[in-house]
Amino acid sequence: MSEFQRTFDSKVWKVVCAIPPGQVMGYGEVARAAGFPRYSRMVSRAMSRCPEALPWFRVVRSDRTLAFEEGSESYREQAQLLKQEGIRFEGKKIVEQPREDNLDRILWGPQDW
DNA sequence: CCCTTGACTATCT
DNA sequence: GAGATAGCCAAGG
């Protein structure tokens, strides 16, 4: 495993760890936040070998769809984990709420509607 | 080296 | 909006 790969992975994982529950980030956003703009494909690589404990499911495509093949086991798992955090879908796309609308979730906890 | 492969993206039809 | 297309870039064959 190359030196680059190890340092890159650890920085990416640190960013992913910091994504709060109920929120998602794009591959490109994570790459930028980790200090590697244009490395979205590398982020996907890092995710494929991420530690079990990492909230990998909070990383999605820039268009807010899931990166796995629709209907695959991984796809269903990710969708389920996100829904458990109160994230809703509009078809294949995640519905992102403005920050201030999160008061409901803070007061009432994750809802499954 | 050259070519292909991705849990990707921005842009153009 | 949904495809197609061009960039993207390390890794592995």
mmCIF file of C-alpha atoms (C1' of nucleotides) in Angstrom:
data_model
loop_
_atom_site.group_PDB
_atom_site.id
_atom_site.type_symbol
_atom_site.label_atom_id
_atom_site.label_comp_id
_atom_site.label_asym_id
_atom_site.label_seq_id
_atom_site.Cartn_x
_atom_site.Cartn_y
_atom_site.Cartn_z
ATOM 1 C CA MET A 1 0.000 0.000 0.000
ATOM 2 C CA SER A 2 1.480 3.308 -1.067
ATOM 3 C CA GLU A 3 2.346 6.159 1.234
ATOM 4 C CA PHE A 4 -0.070 8.412 -0.574
ATOM 5 C CA GLN A 5 -2.877 5.968 -0.151
ATOM 6 C CA ARG A 6 -2.372 5.680 3.593
ATOM 7 C CA THR A 7 -2.258 9.412 4.297
ATOM 8 C CA PHE A 8 -5.110 10.082 1.903
ATOM 9 C CA ASP A 9 -7.303 7.425 3.469
ATOM 10 C CA SER A 10 -6.735 8.637 7.015
ATOM 11 C CA LYS A 11 -7.567 12.237 6.121
ATOM 12 C CA VAL A 12 -10.675 11.215 4.227
ATOM 13 C CA TRP A 13 -11.855 8.986 7.024
ATOM 14 C CA LYS A 14 -11.410 11.793 9.504
ATOM 15 C CA VAL A 15 -13.688 13.998 7.423
ATOM 16 C CA VAL A 16 -16.303 11.291 7.040
ATOM 17 C CA CYS A 17 -16.264 10.679 10.791
ATOM 18 C CA ALA A 18 -17.162 14.330 11.300
ATOM 19 C CA ILE A 19 -20.334 14.244 9.197
ATOM 20 C CA PRO A 20 -23.160 14.730 11.678
ATOM 21 C CA PRO A 21 -26.036 12.238 11.729
ATOM 22 C CA GLY A 22 -28.886 13.253 9.477
ATOM 23 C CA GLN A 23 -26.568 14.980 7.032
ATOM 24 C CA VAL A 24 -24.752 13.763 3.931
ATOM 25 C CA MET A 25 -21.711 14.835 1.916
ATOM 26 C CA GLY A 26 -20.737 14.267 -1.691
ATOM 27 C CA TYR A 27 -17.568 12.444 -2.717
ATOM 28 C CA GLY A 28 -16.179 15.642 -4.165
ATOM 29 C CA GLU A 29 -17.082 17.606 -1.048
ATOM 30 C CA VAL A 30 -15.284 15.110 1.157
ATOM 31 C CA ALA A 31 -12.261 15.240 -1.102
ATOM 32 C CA ARG A 32 -12.161 19.022 -0.900
ATOM 33 C CA ALA A 33 -12.678 19.021 2.858
ATOM 34 C CA ALA A 34 -9.781 16.583 3.213
ATOM 35 C CA GLY A 35 -7.552 18.892 1.191
ATOM 36 C CA PHE A 36 -7.655 16.978 -2.116
ATOM 37 C CA PRO A 37 -9.798 18.776 -4.672
ATOM 38 C CA ARG A 38 -10.647 16.703 -7.789
ATOM 39 C CA TYR A 39 -10.063 13.450 -5.918
ATOM 40 C CA SER A 40 -13.667 12.287 -5.746
ATOM 41 C CA ARG A 41 -12.779 8.952 -7.357
ATOM 42 C CA MET A 42 -10.061 8.429 -4.802
ATOM 43 C CA VAL A 43 -12.604 9.034 -2.050
ATOM 44 C CA SER A 44 -14.712 6.238 -3.457
ATOM 45 C CA ARG A 45 -11.663 4.025 -3.364
ATOM 46 C CA ALA A 46 -11.002 4.993 0.260
ATOM 47 C CA MET A 47 -14.612 4.230 1.138
ATOM 48 C CA SER A 48 -14.393 0.770 -0.349
ATOM 49 C CA ARG A 49 -11.747 -0.108 2.235
ATOM 50 C CA CYS A 50 -13.017 1.982 5.121
ATOM 51 C CA PRO A 51 -13.202 0.708 8.700
ATOM 52 C CA GLU A 52 -16.452 -0.905 9.754
ATOM 53 C CA ALA A 53 -17.193 1.809 12.319
ATOM 54 C CA LEU A 54 -17.075 4.650 9.794
ATOM 55 C CA PRO A 55 -20.392 6.284 8.819
ATOM 56 C CA TRP A 56 -19.674 5.495 5.152
ATOM 57 C CA PHE A 57 -23.379 5.647 4.325
ATOM 58 C CA ARG A 58 -23.394 9.438 4.787
ATOM 59 C CA VAL A 59 -21.351 9.857 1.598
ATOM 60 C CA VAL A 60 -23.418 10.176 -1.568
ATOM 61 C CA ARG A 61 -23.143 11.427 -5.149
ATOM 62 C CA SER A 62 -23.065 15.109 -5.985
ATOM 63 C CA ASP A 63 -26.600 14.806 -7.369
ATOM 64 C CA ARG A 64 -27.687 13.334 -4.016
ATOM 65 C CA THR A 65 -28.349 9.825 -5.312
ATOM 66 C CA LEU A 66 -26.650 6.742 -3.889
ATOM 67 C CA ALA A 67 -23.542 5.497 -5.629
ATOM 68 C CA PHE A 68 -24.411 1.807 -5.588
ATOM 69 C CA GLU A 69 -26.395 0.007 -8.218
ATOM 70 C CA GLU A 70 -30.076 0.440 -7.531
ATOM 71 C CA GLY A 71 -31.527 -2.635 -5.920
ATOM 72 C CA SER A 72 -28.178 -4.027 -4.818
ATOM 73 C CA GLU A 73 -27.712 -5.149 -1.248
ATOM 74 C CA SER A 74 -25.364 -2.241 -0.529
ATOM 75 C CA TYR A 75 -27.873 0.195 -1.977
ATOM 76 C CA ARG A 76 -30.648 -1.057 0.258
ATOM 77 C CA GLU A 77 -28.390 -1.076 3.301
ATOM 78 C CA GLN A 78 -27.294 2.508 2.750
ATOM 79 C CA ALA A 79 -30.822 3.725 2.110
ATOM 80 C CA GLN A 80 -32.031 2.032 5.260
ATOM 81 C CA LEU A 81 -29.270 3.475 7.439
ATOM 82 C CA LEU A 82 -29.958 6.966 6.099
ATOM 83 C CA LYS A 83 -33.688 6.653 6.676
ATOM 84 C CA GLN A 84 -32.960 5.615 10.244
ATOM 85 C CA GLU A 85 -31.349 9.031 10.697
ATOM 86 C CA GLY A 86 -34.445 10.801 9.475
ATOM 87 C CA ILE A 87 -33.242 11.364 5.914
ATOM 88 C CA ARG A 88 -36.040 11.209 3.376
ATOM 89 C CA PHE A 89 -35.966 10.289 -0.293
ATOM 90 C CA GLU A 90 -37.767 11.720 -3.245
ATOM 91 C CA GLY A 91 -37.478 8.812 -5.628
ATOM 92 C CA LYS A 92 -33.762 8.053 -5.832
ATOM 93 C CA LYS A 93 -32.752 11.458 -4.545
ATOM 94 C CA ILE A 94 -32.151 12.526 -0.989
ATOM 95 C CA VAL A 95 -34.243 15.426 0.187
ATOM 96 C CA GLU A 96 -31.912 17.915 1.808
ATOM 97 C CA GLN A 97 -33.366 20.205 4.370
ATOM 98 C CA PRO A 98 -32.094 23.679 5.165
ATOM 99 C CA ARG A 99 -30.172 23.752 8.428
ATOM 100 C CA GLU A 100 -32.785 25.738 10.343
ATOM 101 C CA ASP A 101 -35.443 23.143 9.523
ATOM 102 C CA ASN A 102 -33.602 20.646 11.681
ATOM 103 C CA LEU A 103 -35.286 21.961 14.810
ATOM 104 C CA ASP A 104 -38.074 19.457 14.371
ATOM 105 C CA ARG A 105 -35.637 16.593 14.396
ATOM 106 C CA ILE A 106 -33.825 17.974 17.412
ATOM 107 C CA LEU A 107 -37.089 18.264 19.314
ATOM 108 C CA TRP A 108 -38.818 15.156 18.118
ATOM 109 C CA GLY A 109 -35.977 12.844 17.159
ATOM 110 C CA PRO A 110 -35.615 11.033 13.826
ATOM 111 C CA GLN A 111 -38.940 10.422 12.142
ATOM 112 C CA ASP A 112 -39.588 7.720 9.608
ATOM 113 C CA TRP A 113 -41.984 9.498 7.332
ATOM 114 C "C1'" DC B 1 5.069 1.984 -20.592
ATOM 115 C "C1'" DC B 2 0.037 1.579 -22.201
ATOM 116 C "C1'" DC B 3 -4.560 0.343 -20.981
ATOM 117 C "C1'" DT B 4 -8.398 -0.370 -18.039
ATOM 118 C "C1'" DT B 5 -10.940 0.363 -13.878
ATOM 119 C "C1'" DG B 6 -13.719 2.710 -10.567
ATOM 120 C "C1'" DA B 7 -19.073 3.726 -4.255
ATOM 121 C "C1'" DC B 8 -17.080 10.410 -9.388
ATOM 122 C "C1'" DT B 9 -18.469 15.133 -11.807
ATOM 123 C "C1'" DA B 10 -19.455 19.165 -14.617
ATOM 124 C "C1'" DT B 11 -21.281 20.193 -18.934
ATOM 125 C "C1'" DC B 12 -23.736 19.707 -23.144
ATOM 126 C "C1'" DT B 13 -27.586 17.763 -25.898
ATOM 127 C "C1'" DG C 1 -34.594 15.540 -16.754
ATOM 128 C "C1'" DA C 2 -32.109 11.699 -18.691
ATOM 129 C "C1'" DG C 3 -28.058 10.155 -21.610
ATOM 130 C "C1'" DA C 4 -23.657 10.940 -23.520
ATOM 131 C "C1'" DT C 5 -19.160 12.884 -23.074
ATOM 132 C "C1'" DA C 6 -15.025 14.636 -21.491
ATOM 133 C "C1'" DG C 7 -12.221 15.239 -17.530
ATOM 134 C "C1'" DC C 8 -10.380 13.376 -13.484
ATOM 135 C "C1'" DC C 9 -6.243 10.398 -11.115
ATOM 136 C "C1'" DA C 10 -4.104 6.589 -8.477
ATOM 137 C "C1'" DA C 11 -3.707 1.604 -8.847
ATOM 138 C "C1'" DG C 12 -3.126 -2.730 -10.964
ATOM 139 C "C1'" DG C 13 -2.446 -5.782 -14.910
#
